[in-house]
CSV table of C-alpha atoms and ligand atoms in Angstrom, one decimal:
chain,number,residue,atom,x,y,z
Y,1,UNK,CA,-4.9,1.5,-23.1
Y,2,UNK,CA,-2.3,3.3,-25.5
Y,3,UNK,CA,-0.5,5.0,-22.9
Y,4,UNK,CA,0.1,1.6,-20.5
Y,5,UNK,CA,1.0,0.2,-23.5
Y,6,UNK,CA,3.6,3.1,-24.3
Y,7,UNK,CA,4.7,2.8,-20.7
Y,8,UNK,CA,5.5,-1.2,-21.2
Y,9,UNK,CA,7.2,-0.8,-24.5
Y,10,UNK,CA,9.3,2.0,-22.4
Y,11,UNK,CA,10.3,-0.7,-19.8
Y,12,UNK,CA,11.1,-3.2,-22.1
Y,13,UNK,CA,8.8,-5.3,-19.7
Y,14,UNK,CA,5.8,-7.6,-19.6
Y,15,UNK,CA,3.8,-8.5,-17.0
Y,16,UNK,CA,3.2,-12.4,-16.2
Y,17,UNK,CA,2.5,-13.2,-12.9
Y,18,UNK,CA,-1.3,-14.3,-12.4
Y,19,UNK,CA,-1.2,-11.9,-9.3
Y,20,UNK,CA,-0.3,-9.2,-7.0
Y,21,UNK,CA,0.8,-10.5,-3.9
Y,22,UNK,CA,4.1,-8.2,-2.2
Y,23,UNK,CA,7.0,-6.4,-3.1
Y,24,UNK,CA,9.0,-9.2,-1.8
Y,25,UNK,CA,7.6,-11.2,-4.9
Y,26,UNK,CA,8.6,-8.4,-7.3
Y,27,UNK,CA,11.9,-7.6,-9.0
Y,28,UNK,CA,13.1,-4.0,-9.3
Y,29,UNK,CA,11.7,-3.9,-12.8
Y,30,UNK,CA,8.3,-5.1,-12.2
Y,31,UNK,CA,8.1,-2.4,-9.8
Y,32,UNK,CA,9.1,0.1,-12.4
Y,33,UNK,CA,6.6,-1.2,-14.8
Y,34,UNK,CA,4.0,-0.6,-12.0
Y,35,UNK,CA,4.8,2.5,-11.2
Y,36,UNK,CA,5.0,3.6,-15.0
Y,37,UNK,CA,1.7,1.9,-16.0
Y,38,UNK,CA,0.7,3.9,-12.7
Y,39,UNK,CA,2.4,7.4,-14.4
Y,40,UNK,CA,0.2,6.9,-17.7
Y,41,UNK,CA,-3.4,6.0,-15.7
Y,42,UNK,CA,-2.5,9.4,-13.1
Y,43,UNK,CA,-4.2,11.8,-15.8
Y,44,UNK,CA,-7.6,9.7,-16.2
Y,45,UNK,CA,-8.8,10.8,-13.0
Y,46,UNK,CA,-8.2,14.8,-13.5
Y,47,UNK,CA,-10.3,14.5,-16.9
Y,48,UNK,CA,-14.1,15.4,-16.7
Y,49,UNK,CA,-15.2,12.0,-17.3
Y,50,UNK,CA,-12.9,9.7,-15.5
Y,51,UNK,CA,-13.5,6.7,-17.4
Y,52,UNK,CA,-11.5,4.6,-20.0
Y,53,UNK,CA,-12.6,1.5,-21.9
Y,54,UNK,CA,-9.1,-0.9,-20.4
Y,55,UNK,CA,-11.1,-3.4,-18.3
Y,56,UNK,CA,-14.5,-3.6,-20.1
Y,57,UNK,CA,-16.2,-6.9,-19.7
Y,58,UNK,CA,-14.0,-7.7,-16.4
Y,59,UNK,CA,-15.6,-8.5,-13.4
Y,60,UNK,CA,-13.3,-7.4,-10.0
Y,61,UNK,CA,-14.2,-8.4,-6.9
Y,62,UNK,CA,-13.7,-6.4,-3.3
Y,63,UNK,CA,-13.2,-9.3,-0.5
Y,64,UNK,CA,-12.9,-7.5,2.6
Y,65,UNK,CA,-12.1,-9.1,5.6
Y,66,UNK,CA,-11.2,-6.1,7.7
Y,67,UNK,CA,-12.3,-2.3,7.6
Y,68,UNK,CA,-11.1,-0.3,5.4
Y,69,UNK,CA,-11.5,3.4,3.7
Y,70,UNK,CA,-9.0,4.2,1.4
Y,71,UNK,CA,-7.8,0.9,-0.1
Y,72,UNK,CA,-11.8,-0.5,-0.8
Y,73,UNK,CA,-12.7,2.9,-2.2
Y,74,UNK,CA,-10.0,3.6,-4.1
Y,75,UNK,CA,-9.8,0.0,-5.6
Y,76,UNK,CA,-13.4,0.8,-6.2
Y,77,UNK,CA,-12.6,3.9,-8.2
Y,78,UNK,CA,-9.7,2.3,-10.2
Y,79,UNK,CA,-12.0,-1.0,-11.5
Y,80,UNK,CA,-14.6,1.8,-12.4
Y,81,UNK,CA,-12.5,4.3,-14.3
Y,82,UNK,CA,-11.4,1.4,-16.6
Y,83,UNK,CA,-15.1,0.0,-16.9
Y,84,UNK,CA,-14.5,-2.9,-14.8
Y,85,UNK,CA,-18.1,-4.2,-13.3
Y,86,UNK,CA,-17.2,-4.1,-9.8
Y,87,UNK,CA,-18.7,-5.6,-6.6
Y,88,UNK,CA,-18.4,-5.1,-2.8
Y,89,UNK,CA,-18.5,-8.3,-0.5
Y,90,UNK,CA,-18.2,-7.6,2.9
Y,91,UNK,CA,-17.3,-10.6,4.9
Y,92,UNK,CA,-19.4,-10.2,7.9
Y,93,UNK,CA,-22.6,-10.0,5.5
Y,94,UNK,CA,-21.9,-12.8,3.5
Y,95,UNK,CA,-22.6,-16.6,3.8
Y,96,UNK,CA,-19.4,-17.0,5.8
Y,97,UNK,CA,-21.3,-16.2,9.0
Y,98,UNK,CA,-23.3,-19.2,7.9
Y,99,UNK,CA,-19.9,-21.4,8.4
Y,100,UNK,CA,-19.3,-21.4,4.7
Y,101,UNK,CA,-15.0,-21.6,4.2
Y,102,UNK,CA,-13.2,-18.8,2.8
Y,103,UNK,CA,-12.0,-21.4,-0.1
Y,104,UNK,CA,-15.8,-22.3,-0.9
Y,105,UNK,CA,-16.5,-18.9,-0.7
Y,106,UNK,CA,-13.6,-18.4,-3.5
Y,107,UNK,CA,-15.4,-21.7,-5.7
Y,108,UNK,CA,-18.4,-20.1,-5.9
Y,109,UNK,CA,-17.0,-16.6,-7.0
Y,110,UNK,CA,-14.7,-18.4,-9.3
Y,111,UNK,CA,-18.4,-20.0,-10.7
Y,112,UNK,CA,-19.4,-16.8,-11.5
Y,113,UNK,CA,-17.0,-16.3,-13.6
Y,114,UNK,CA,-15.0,-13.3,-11.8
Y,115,UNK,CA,-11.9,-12.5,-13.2
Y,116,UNK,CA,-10.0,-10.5,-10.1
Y,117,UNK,CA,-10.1,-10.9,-6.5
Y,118,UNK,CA,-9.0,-8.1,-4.1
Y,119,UNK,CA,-8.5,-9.5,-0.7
Y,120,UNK,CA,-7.8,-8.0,2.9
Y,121,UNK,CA,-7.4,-10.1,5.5
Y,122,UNK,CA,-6.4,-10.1,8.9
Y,123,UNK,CA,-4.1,-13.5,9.0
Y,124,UNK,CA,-0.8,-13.3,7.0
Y,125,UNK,CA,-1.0,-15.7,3.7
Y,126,UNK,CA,-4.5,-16.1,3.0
Y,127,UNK,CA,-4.3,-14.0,-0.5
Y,128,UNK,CA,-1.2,-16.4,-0.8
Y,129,UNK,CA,-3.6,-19.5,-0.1
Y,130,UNK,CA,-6.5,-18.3,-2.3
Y,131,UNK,CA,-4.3,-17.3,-5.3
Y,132,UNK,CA,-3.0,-21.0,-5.1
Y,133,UNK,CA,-6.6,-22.2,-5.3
Y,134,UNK,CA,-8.2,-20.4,-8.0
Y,135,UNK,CA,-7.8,-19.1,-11.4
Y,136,UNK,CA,-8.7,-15.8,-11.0
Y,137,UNK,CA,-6.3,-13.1,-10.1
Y,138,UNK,CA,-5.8,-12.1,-6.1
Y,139,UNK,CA,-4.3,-9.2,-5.6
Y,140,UNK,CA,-3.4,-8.8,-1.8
Y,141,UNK,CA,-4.8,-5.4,-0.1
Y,142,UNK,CA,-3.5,-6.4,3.2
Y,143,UNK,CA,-2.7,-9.9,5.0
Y,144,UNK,CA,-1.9,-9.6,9.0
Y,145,UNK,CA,1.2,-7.6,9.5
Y,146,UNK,CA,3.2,-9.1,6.5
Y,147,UNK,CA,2.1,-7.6,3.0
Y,148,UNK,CA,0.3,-4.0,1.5
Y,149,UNK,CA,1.7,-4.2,-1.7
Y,150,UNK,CA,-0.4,-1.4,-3.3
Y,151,UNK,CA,-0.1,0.8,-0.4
Y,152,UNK,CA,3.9,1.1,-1.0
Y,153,UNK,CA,3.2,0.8,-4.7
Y,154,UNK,CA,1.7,4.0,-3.8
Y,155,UNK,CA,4.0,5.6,-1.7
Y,156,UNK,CA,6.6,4.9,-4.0
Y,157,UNK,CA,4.9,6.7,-6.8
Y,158,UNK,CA,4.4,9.5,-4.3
Y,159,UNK,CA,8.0,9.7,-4.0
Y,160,UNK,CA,8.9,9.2,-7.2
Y,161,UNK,CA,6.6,12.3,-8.7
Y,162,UNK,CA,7.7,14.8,-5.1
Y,163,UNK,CA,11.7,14.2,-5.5
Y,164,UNK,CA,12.2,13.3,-9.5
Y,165,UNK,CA,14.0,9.6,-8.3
Y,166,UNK,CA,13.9,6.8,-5.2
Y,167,UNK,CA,17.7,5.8,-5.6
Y,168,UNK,CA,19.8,7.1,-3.0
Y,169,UNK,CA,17.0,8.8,-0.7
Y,170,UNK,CA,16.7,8.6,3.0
Y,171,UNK,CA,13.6,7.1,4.4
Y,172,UNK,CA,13.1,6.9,8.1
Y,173,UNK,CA,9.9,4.8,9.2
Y,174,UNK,CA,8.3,5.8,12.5
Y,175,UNK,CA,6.4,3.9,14.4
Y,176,UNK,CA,4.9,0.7,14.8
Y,177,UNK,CA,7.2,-1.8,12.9
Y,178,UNK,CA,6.4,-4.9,14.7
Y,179,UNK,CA,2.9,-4.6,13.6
Y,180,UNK,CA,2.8,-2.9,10.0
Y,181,UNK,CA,2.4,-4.4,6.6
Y,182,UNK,CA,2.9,-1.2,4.9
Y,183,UNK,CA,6.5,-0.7,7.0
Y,184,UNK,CA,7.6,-4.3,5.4
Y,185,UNK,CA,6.3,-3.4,1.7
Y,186,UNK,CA,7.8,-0.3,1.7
Y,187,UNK,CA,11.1,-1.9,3.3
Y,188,UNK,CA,11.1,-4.1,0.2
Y,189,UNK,CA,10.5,-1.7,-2.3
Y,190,UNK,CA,12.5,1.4,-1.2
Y,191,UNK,CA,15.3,-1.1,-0.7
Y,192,UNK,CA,15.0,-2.7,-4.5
Y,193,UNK,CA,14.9,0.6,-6.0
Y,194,UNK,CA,17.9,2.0,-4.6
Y,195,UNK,CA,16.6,3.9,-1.3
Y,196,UNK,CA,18.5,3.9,2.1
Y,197,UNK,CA,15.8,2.8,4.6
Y,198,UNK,CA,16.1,3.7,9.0
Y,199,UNK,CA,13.8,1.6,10.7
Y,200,UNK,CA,13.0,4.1,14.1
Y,201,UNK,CA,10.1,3.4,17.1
Y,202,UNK,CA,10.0,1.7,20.6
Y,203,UNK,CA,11.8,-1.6,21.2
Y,204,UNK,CA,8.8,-3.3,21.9
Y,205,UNK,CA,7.4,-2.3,18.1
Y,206,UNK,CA,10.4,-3.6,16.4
Y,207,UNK,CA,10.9,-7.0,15.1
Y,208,UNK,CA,14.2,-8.9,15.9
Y,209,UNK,CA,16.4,-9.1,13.1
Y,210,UNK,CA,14.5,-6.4,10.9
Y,211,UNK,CA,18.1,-5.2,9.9
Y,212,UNK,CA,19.0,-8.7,7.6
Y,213,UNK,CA,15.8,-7.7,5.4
Y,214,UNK,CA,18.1,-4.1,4.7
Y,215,UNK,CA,17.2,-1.2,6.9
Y,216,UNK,CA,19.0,0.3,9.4
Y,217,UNK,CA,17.4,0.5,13.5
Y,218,UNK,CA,17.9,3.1,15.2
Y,219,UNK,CA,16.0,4.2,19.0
Y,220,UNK,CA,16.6,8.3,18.5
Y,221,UNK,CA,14.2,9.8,16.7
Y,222,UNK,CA,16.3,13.0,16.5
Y,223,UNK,CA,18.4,10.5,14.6
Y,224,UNK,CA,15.8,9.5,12.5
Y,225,UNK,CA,15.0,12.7,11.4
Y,226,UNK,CA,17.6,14.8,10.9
Y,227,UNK,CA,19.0,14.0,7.7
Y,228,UNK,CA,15.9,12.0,5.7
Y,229,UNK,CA,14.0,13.1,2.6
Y,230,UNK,CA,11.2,11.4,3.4
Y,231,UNK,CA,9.8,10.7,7.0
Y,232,UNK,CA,7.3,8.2,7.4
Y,233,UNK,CA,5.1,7.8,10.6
Y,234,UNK,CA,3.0,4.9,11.5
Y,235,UNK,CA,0.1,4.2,14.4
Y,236,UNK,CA,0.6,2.1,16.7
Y,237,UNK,CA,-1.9,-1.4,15.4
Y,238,UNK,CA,-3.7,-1.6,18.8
Y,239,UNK,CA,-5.4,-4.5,17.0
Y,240,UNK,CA,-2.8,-6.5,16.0
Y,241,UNK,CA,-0.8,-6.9,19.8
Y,242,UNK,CA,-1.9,-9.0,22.7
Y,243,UNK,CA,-0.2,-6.5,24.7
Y,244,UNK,CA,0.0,-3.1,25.6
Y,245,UNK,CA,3.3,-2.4,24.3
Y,246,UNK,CA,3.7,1.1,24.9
Y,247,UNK,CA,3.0,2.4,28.3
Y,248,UNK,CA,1.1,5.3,27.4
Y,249,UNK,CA,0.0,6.7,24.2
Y,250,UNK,CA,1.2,10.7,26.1
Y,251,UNK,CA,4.4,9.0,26.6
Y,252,UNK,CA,4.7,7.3,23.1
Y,253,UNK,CA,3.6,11.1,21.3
Y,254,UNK,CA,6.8,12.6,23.6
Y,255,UNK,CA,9.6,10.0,22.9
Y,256,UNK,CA,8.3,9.2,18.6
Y,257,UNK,CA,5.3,11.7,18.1
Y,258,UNK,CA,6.1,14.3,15.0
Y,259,UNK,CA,5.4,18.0,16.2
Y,260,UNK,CA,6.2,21.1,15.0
Y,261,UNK,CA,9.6,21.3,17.2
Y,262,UNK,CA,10.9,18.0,15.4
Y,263,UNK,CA,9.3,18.9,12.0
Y,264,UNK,CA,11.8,21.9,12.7
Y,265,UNK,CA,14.8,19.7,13.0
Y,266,UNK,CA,14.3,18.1,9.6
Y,267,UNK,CA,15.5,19.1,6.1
Y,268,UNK,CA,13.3,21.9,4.8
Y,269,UNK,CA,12.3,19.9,2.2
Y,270,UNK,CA,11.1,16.6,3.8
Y,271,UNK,CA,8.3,14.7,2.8
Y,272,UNK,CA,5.8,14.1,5.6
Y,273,UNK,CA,3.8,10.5,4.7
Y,274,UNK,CA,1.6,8.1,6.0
Y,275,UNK,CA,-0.7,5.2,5.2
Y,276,UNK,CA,-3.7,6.6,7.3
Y,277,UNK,CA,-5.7,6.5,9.3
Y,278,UNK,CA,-4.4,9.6,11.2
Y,279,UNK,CA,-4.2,9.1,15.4
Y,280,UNK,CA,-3.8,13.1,15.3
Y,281,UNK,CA,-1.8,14.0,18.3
Y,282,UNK,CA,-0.4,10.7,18.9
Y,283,UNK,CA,2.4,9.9,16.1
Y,284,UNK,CA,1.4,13.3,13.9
Y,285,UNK,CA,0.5,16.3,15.6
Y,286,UNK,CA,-2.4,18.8,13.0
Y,287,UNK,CA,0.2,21.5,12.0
Y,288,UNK,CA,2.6,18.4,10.4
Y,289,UNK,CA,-0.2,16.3,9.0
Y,290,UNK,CA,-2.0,19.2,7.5
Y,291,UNK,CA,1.5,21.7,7.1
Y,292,UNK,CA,3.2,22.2,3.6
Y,293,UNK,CA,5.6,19.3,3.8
Y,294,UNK,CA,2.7,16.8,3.6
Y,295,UNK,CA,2.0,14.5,1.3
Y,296,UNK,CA,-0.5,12.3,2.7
Y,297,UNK,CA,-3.7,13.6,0.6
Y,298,UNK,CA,-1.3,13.0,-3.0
Y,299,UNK,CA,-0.7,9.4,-1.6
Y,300,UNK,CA,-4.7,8.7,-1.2
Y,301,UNK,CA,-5.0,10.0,-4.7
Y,302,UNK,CA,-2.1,8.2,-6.8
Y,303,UNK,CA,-3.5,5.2,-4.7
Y,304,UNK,CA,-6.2,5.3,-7.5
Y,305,UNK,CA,-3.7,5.2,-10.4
Y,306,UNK,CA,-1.4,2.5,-8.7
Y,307,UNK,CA,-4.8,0.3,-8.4
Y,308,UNK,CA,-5.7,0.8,-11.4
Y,309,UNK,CA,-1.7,-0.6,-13.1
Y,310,UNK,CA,-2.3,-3.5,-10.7
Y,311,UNK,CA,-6.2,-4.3,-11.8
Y,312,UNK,CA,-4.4,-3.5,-15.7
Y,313,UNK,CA,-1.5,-5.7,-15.3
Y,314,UNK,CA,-3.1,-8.7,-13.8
Y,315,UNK,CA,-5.7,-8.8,-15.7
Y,316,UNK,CA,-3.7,-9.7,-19.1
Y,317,UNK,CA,-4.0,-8.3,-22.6
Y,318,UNK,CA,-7.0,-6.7,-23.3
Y,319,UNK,CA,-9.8,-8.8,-25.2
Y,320,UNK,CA,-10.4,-8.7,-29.1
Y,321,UNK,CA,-13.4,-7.2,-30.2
Y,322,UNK,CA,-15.4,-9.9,-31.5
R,1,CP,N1,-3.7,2.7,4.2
R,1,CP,C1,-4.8,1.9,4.3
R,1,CP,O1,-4.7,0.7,4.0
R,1,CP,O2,-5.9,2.5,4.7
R,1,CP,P1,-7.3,1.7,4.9
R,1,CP,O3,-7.2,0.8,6.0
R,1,CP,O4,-8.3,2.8,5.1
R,1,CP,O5,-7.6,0.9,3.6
């Protein structure tokens, strides 16, 4: 693609890691090249016929251990739009219910000669363990509560394009840190590009020692608010605790939940994000998540552009015509 290419020359940057694992892994530059290989793919999708030669003759893979909606579809959508062939696997009806290993599994797809592998999983580290195993290229859309890399890829493009820069904005995170993946990839990218990140939900949801990664903790939410750019809410991951860690979701929507009243108490200009799903009335009440300050629909659709620099950048040069 001319314009990724334009967008690399611009950064001064190439891409040579194998794969796409966190933002932990990335340096503050890599980042930037993502999000400006993102920039130049944005306008593919707003053209009649959303489809550019990039990836032609690739084959990506979808290896979904968990459910998803917007991270399968829209990685979907990005191997498509560059001509990509594309395939769905969906663990529960494959030949893993069988007893077949997840590394056998990976053999046999590498025998077929894919050439990416997109991988959710539900354990931390097994995109980290398959991308040590194969040749192909893992990029990770989910491990567990550690990683989402494309997920605050995406917010930080959101950002980016909503304020003009990401150095020296406030971000407060709301919710469920204990649990989330996106909360520590966006805690790792904020941070390397210059953002001033407050950590804010119940005790219970916060990791010990979350501060050392960079982010400040704070238990008021009035706190958390009042002075960001950018507010970021979270669900609570019923799936991922042992426990119940709140006592009530009523109680947890009083103490953390965004309404209108605290929507009030925040800079007019705030940016209202989050991953999805919604739990509408629980962390987000309808007249934030659907009011003027919200960008959670722009996220979804630059997640299409950021998957598509990752598939792009992973993937290598593109091939010589034979
Ligand atoms: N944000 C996100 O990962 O959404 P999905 O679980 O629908 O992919």
């Amino acid at each position: 693609m001319a314009e990724a290419a334009v967008a690399r020359e611009a950064q001064g940057l190439q891409w040579t890691k194998k794969d796409l694992l966190g933002l932990e892994d990335l340096s503050a530059e890599e980042i930037r090249l993502v999000l400006a290989t993102a920039e130049s793919f944005r306008e593919i999708s707003l053209r009649p016929i959303k489809k550019v030669p990039a990836l032609r003759g690739k084959t990506v893979v979808n290896l979904f251990f968990e459910p998803s909606t917007r991270t399968r579809t829209s990685f979907e959508l990005a191997a498509k739009r560059l001509s990509a062939d594309m395939i769905n696997i969906t663990a529960s009806a494959s030949s893993l219910t069988k007893g077949e290993t997840i590394l056998d599994m990976v053999r046999n797809l590498e025998a077929l000669k894919v050439d990416v592998l997109i991988i959710r999983h539900a354990a931390a580290g097994v995109p980290h363990t398959i991308a040590r195993q194969t040749n192909a290229s893992v990029i990770n859309a989910g491990d567990g509560a550690h990683e989402h890399p494309t997920q605050a890829l995406l917010d930080l493009l959101t950002i980016q394009r909503q304020k003009g820069r990401i150095e020296g904005l406030k971000v407060s995170i709301i919710g469920d840190i204990a649990h989330s993946r996106v909360a520590r990839s966006d805690l790792w990218g904020l941070t390397k590009l210059g953002a001033c990140v407050t950590l804010c939900g119940p005790p219970t949801l916060m990791p010990s020692h979350i501060e050392d990664l960079g982010a400040r903790v704070t238990w008021d939410v009035a706190e958390a608010i009042t002075d960001a750019d950018v507010l970021m809410l979270l669900r609570i991951q019923h799936e991922r605790q042992e426990a119940a860690l709140v006592p009530s979701l009523r109680e947890y929507r009083l103490r953390y939940g965004l309404d209108e009243a605290r929507l009030r108490s925040a800079k007019p200009d705030v940016l209202v994000m989050h991953p999805g799903p919604i739990n509408r009335g629980v962390e987000l009440d309808s007249y934030v998540a659907d009011g003027p300050n919200s960008v959670i629909l722009d996220q979804v659709t630059n997640g299409v552009a950021v998957r598509m620099a990752a598939l792009f950048l992973v993937s290598g040069p593109p091939k010589v015509e034979e």
